[in-house]
mmCIF file of C-alpha atoms and ligand atoms in Angstrom:
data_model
loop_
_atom_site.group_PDB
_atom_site.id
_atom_site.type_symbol
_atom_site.label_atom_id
_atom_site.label_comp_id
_atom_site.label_asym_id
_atom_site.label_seq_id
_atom_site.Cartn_x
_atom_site.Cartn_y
_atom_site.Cartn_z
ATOM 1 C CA UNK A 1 40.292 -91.096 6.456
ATOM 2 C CA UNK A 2 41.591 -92.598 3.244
ATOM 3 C CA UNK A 3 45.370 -92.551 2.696
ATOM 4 C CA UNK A 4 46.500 -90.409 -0.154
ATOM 5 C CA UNK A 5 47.807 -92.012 -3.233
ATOM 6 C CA UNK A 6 50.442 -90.957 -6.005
ATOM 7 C CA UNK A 7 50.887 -92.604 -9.445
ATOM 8 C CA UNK A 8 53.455 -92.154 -11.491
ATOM 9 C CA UNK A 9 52.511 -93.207 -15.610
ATOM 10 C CA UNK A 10 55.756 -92.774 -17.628
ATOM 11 C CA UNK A 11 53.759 -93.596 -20.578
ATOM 12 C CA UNK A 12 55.769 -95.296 -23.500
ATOM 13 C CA UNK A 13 59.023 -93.300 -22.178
ATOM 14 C CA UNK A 14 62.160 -94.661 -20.428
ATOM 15 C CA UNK A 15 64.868 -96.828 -21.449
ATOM 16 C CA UNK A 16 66.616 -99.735 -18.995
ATOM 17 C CA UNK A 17 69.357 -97.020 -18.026
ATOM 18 C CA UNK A 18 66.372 -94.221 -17.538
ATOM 19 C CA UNK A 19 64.444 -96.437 -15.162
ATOM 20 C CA UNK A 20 66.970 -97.033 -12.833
ATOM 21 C CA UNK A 21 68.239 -93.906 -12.285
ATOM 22 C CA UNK A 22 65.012 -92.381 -11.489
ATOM 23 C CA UNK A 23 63.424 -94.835 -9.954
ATOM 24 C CA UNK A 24 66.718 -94.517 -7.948
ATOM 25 C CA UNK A 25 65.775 -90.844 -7.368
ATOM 26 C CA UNK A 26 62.253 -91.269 -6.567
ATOM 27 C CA UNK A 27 63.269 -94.013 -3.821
ATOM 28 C CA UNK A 28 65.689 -91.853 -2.577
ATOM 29 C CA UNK A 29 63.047 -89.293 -2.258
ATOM 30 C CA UNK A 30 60.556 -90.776 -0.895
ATOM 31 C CA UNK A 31 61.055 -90.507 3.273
ATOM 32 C CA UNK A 32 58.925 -90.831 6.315
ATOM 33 C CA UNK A 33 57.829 -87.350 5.986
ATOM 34 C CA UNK A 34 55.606 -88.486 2.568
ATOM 35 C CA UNK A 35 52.455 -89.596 3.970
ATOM 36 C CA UNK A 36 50.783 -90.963 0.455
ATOM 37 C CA UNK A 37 51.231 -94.443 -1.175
ATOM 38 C CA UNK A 38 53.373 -93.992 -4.371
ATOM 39 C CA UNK A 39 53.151 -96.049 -7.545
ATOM 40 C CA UNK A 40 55.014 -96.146 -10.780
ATOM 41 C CA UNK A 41 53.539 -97.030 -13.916
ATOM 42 C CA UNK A 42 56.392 -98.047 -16.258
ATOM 43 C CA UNK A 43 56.501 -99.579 -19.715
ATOM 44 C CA UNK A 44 55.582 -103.389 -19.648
ATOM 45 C CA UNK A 45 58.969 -104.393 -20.634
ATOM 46 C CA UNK A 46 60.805 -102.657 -17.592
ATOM 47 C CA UNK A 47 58.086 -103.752 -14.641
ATOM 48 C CA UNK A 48 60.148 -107.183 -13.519
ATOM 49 C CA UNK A 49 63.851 -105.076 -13.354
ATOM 50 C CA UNK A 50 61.764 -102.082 -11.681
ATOM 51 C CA UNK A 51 60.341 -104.501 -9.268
ATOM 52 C CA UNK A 52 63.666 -106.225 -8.166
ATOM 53 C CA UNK A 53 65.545 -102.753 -8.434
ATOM 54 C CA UNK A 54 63.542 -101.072 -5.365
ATOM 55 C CA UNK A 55 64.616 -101.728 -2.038
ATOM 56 C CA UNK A 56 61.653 -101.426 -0.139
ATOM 57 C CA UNK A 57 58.239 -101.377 -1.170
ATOM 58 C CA UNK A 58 57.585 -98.560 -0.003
ATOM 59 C CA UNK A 59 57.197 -97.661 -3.994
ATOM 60 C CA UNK A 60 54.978 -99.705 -5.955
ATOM 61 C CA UNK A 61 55.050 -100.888 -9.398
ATOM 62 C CA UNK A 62 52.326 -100.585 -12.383
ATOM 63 C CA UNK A 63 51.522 -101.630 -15.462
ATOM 64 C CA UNK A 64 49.617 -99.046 -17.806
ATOM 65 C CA UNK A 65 47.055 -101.657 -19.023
ATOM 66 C CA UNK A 66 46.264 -105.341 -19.090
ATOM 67 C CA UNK A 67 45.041 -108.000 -21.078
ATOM 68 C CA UNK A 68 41.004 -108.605 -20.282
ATOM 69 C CA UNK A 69 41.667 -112.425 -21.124
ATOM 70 C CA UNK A 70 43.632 -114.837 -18.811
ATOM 71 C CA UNK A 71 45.687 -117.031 -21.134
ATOM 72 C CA UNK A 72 45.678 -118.483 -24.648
ATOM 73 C CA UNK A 73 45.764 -117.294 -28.388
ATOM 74 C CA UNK A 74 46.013 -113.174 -27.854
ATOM 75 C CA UNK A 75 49.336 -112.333 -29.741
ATOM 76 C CA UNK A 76 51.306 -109.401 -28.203
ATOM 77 C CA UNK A 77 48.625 -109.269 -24.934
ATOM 78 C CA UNK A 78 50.287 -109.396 -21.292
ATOM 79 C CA UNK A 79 47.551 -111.130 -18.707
ATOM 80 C CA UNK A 80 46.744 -109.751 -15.190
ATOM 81 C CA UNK A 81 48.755 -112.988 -13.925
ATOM 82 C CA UNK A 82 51.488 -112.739 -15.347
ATOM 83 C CA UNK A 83 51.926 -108.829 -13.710
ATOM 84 C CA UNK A 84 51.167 -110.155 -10.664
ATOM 85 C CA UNK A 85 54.229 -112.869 -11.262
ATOM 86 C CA UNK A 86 56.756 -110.104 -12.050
ATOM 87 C CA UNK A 87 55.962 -107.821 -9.005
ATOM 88 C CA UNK A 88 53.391 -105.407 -10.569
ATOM 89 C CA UNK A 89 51.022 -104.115 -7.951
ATOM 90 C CA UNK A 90 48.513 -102.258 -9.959
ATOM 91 C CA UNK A 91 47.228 -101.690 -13.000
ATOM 92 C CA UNK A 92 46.191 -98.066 -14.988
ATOM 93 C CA UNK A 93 42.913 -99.385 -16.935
ATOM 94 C CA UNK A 94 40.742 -96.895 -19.218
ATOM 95 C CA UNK A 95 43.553 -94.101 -19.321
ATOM 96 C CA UNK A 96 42.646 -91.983 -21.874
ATOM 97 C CA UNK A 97 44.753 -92.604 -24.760
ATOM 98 C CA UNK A 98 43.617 -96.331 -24.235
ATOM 99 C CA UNK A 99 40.096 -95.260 -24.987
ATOM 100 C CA UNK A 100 40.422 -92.899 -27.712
ATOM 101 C CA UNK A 101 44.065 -94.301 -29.464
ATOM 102 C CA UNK A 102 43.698 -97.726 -29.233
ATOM 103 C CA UNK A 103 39.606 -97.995 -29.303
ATOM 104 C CA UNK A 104 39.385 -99.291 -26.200
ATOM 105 C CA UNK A 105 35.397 -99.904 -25.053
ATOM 106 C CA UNK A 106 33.802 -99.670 -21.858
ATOM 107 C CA UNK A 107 33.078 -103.412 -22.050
ATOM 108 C CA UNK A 108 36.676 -104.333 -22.511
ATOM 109 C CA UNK A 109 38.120 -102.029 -19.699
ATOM 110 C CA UNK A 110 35.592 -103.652 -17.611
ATOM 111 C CA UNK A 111 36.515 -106.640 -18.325
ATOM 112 C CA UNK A 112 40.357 -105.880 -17.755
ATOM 113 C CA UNK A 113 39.178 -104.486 -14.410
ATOM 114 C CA UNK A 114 37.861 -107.670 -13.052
ATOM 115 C CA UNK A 115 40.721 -109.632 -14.059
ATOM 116 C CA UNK A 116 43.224 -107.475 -12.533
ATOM 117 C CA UNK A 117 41.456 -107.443 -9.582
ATOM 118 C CA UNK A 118 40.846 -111.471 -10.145
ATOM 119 C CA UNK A 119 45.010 -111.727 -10.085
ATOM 120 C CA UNK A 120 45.400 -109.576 -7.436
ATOM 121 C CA UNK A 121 46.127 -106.458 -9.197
ATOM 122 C CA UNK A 122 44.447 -102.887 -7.777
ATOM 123 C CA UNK A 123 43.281 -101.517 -11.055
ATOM 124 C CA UNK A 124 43.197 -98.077 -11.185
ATOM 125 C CA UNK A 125 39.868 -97.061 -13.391
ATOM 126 C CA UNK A 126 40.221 -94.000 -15.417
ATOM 127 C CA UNK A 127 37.488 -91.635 -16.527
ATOM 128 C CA UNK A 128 37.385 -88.073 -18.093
ATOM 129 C CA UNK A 129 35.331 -86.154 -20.368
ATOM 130 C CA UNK A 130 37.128 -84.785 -23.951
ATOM 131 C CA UNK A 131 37.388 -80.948 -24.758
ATOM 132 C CA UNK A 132 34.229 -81.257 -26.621
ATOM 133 C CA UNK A 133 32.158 -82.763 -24.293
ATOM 134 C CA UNK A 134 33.229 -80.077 -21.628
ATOM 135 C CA UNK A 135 32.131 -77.330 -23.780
ATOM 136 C CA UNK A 136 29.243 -79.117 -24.698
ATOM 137 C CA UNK A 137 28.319 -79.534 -20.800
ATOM 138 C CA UNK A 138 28.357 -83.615 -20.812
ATOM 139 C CA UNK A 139 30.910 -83.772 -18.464
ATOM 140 C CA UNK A 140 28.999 -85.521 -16.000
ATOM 141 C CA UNK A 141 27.024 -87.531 -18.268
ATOM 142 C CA UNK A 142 30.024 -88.701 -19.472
ATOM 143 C CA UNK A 143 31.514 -89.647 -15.506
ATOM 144 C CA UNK A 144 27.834 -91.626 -15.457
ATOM 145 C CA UNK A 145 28.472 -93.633 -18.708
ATOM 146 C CA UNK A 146 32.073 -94.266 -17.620
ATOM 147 C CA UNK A 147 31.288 -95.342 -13.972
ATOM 148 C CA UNK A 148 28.099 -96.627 -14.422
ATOM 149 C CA UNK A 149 29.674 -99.156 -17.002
ATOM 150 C CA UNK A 150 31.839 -100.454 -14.114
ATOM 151 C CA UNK A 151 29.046 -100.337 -11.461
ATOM 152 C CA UNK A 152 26.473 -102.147 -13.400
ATOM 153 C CA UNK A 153 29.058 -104.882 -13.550
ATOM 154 C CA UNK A 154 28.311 -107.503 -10.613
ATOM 155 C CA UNK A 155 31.665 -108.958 -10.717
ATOM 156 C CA UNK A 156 33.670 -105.768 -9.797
ATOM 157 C CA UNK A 157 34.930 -105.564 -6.143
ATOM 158 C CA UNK A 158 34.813 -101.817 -5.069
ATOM 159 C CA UNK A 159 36.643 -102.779 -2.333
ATOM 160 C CA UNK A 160 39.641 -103.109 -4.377
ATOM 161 C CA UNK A 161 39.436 -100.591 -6.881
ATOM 162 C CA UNK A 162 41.112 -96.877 -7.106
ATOM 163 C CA UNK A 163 39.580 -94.415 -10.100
ATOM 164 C CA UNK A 164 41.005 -91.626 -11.398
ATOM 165 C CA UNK A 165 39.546 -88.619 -13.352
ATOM 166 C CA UNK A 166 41.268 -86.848 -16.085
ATOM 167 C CA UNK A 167 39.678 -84.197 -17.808
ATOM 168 C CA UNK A 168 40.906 -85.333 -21.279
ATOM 169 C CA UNK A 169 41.739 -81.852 -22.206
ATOM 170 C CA UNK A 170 43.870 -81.298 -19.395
ATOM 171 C CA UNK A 171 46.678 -84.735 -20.335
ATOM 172 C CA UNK A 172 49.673 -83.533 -21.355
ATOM 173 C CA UNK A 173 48.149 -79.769 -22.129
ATOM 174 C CA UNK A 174 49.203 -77.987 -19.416
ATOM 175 C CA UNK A 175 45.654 -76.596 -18.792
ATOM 176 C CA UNK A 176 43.643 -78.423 -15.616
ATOM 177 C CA UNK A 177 40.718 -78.231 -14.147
ATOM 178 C CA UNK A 178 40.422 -76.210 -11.334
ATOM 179 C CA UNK A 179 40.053 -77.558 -7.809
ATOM 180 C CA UNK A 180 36.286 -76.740 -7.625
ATOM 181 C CA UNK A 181 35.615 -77.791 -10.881
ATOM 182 C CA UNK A 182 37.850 -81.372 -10.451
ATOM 183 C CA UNK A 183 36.081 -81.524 -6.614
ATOM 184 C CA UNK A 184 32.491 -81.387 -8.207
ATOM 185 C CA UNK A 185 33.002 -84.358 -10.527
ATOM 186 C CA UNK A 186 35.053 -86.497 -8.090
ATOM 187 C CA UNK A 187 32.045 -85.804 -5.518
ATOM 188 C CA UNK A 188 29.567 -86.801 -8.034
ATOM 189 C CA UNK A 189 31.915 -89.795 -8.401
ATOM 190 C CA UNK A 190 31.924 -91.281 -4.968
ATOM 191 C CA UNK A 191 28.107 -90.142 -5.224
ATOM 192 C CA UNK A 192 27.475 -92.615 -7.683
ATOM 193 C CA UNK A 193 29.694 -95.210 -6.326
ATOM 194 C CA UNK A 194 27.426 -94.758 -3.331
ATOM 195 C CA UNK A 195 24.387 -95.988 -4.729
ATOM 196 C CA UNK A 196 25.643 -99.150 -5.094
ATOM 197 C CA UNK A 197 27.435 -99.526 -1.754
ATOM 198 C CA UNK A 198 27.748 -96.834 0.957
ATOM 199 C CA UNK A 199 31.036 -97.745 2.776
ATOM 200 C CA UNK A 200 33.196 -98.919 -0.014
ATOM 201 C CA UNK A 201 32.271 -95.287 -1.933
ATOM 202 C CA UNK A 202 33.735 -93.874 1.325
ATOM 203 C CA UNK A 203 36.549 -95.647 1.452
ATOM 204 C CA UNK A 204 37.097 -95.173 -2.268
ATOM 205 C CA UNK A 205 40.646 -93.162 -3.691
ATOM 206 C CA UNK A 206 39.509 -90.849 -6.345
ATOM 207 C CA UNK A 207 42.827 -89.412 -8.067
ATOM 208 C CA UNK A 208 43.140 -86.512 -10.180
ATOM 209 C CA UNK A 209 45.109 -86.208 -13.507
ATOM 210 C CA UNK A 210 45.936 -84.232 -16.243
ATOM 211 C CA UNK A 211 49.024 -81.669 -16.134
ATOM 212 C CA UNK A 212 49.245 -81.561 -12.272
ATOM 213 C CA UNK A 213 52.187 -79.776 -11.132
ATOM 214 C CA UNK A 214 54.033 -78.874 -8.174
ATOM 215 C CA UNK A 215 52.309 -75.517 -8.540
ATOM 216 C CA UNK A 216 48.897 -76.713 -8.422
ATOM 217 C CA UNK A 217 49.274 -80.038 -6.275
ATOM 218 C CA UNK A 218 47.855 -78.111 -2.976
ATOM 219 C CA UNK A 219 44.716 -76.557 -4.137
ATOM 220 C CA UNK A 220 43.832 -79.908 -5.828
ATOM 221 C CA UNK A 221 44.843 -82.668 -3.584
ATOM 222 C CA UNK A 222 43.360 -80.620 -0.701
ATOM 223 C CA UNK A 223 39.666 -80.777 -1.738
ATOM 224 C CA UNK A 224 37.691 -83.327 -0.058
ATOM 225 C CA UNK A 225 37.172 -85.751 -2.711
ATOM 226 C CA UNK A 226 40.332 -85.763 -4.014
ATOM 227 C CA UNK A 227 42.629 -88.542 -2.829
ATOM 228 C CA UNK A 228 45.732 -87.618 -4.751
ATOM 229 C CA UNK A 229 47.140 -87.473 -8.329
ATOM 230 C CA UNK A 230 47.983 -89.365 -11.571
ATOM 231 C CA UNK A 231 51.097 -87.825 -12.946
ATOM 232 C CA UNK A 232 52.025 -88.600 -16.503
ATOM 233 C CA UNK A 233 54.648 -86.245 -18.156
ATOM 234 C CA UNK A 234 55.468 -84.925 -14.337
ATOM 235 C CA UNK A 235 56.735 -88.039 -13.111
ATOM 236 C CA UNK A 236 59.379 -88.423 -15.731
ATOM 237 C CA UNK A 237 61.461 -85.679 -13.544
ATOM 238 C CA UNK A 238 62.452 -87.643 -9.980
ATOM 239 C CA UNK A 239 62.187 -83.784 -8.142
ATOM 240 C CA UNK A 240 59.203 -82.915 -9.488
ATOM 241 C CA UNK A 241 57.632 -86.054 -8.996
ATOM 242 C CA UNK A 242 58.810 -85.968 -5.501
ATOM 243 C CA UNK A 243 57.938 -83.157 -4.754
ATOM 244 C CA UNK A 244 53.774 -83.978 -5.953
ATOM 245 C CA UNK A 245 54.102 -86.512 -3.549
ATOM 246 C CA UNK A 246 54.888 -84.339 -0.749
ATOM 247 C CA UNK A 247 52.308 -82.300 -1.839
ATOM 248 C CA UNK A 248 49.808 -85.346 -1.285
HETATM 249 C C1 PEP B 1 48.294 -88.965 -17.661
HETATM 250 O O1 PEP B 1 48.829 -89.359 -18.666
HETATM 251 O O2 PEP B 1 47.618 -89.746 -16.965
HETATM 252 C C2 PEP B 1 48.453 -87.567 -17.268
HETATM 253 C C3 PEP B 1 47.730 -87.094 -16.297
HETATM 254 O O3 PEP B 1 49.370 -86.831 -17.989
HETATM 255 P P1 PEP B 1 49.899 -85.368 -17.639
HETATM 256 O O4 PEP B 1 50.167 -85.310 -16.158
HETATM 257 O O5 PEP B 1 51.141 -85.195 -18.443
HETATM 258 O O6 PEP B 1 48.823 -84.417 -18.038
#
């Protein structure tokens, strides 16, 4: 049985007054009754005062990407370690707008993988075909290209590791997949991760993301494969936020 997760990516949002009100919120929120994990992925500059603001940790802190080096001459790049230092848990890696905005390989982000997972980071791997490969029916040779990258990669831990698939065309449009179409490619997900090792592919979270909503949290999150959500613009409102979670 693998324990649901919920991660919050505010995206380059927020202010110092913004995060602690709702992370306030969200803390507040979050009770007994919540059975999933709950993460949120603020802006770098706001991860230490997040960090020391909760009371518990019952709500996790992420980054929304990492350096792939570990230290030296990389103007403006924040390394896995030094996230670890300021009470980041986890790390978004391959989120969309990394790939496609800031040209962001399958190389690098496996390379950013291992050394969040080298500092003691969970990186959360993200996937997701664009419109165009959707109507083109590439989805899932896209999901292969994307995974495989990280499977072929011998120094990846899959024991540590969450992914998350988001249907490109389905960020911040409100349109998303539906369940059976989201369950299909996170099955064909842990079917790949299988391949390489049986019991970690079991044990592997597969989130969903891209526009999920209170409205649609059910149907999704209960198909087998999918272990809960990513929640970008959704997650900048503490109720609805909470009320994904609940949903998880
Ligand atoms: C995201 O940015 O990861 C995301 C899923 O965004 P949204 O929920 O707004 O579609």
């Amino acid at each position: 049985m693998r324990q649901s997760f919920v991660i919050g990516n505010w995206k380059m949002n927020g202010s110092l007054d913004l995060t602690s009100e709702l992370l306030q919120a969200i803390e507040n929120g979050i009770d007994d009754k919540i059975a999933s994990e709950v993460a949120v992925c603020t802006p770098f500059v706001y991860i230490a005062g997040a960090s020391s603001l909760l009371d518990s940790n019952r709500i996790k802190i992420g980054a929304q990407t990492v350096s792939e080096y570990s230290d030296g001459a990389y103007t403006g790049e924040i390394s896995a370690k030094m996230l670890a230092d300021i009470g980041c848990k986890l790390v978004l890696v391959g989120h969309s707008e990394r790939r496609t905005l800031f040209g962001e390989t399958n190389d690098a982000l496996v390379a950013k993988v291992v050394a969040a997972q080298l500092s003691g980071l969970i990186p959360v791997y993200c996937v997701g075909e664009t419109h165009a490969d959707y109507e083109s029916g590439s989805t899932f040779d896209v999901i292969e290209n994307q995974v495989g990258a990280l499977l072929n990669c011998e120094d990846i831990d899959l024991n540590n590791l969450i992914l998350a698939y988001e249907p490109v065309w389905a960020i911040g449009t409100g349109l998303t997949a539906s369940p059976e179409e989201a369950q299909r490619v996170h099955a064909y997900i842990r079917e790949l991760v299988e391949k390489k090792d049986r019991e970690a592919a079991q044990k592997l979270r597969i989130l969903y993301g891209g526009s999920v909503k209170p409205d649609n949290a059910t149907a999704l999150f209960g198909q087998e494969d999918i272990d809960g959500g990513l929640i970008g613009g959704a997650s900048l409102d503490a109720d609805t936020f909470i009320s994904i979670c609940q949903k998880a």
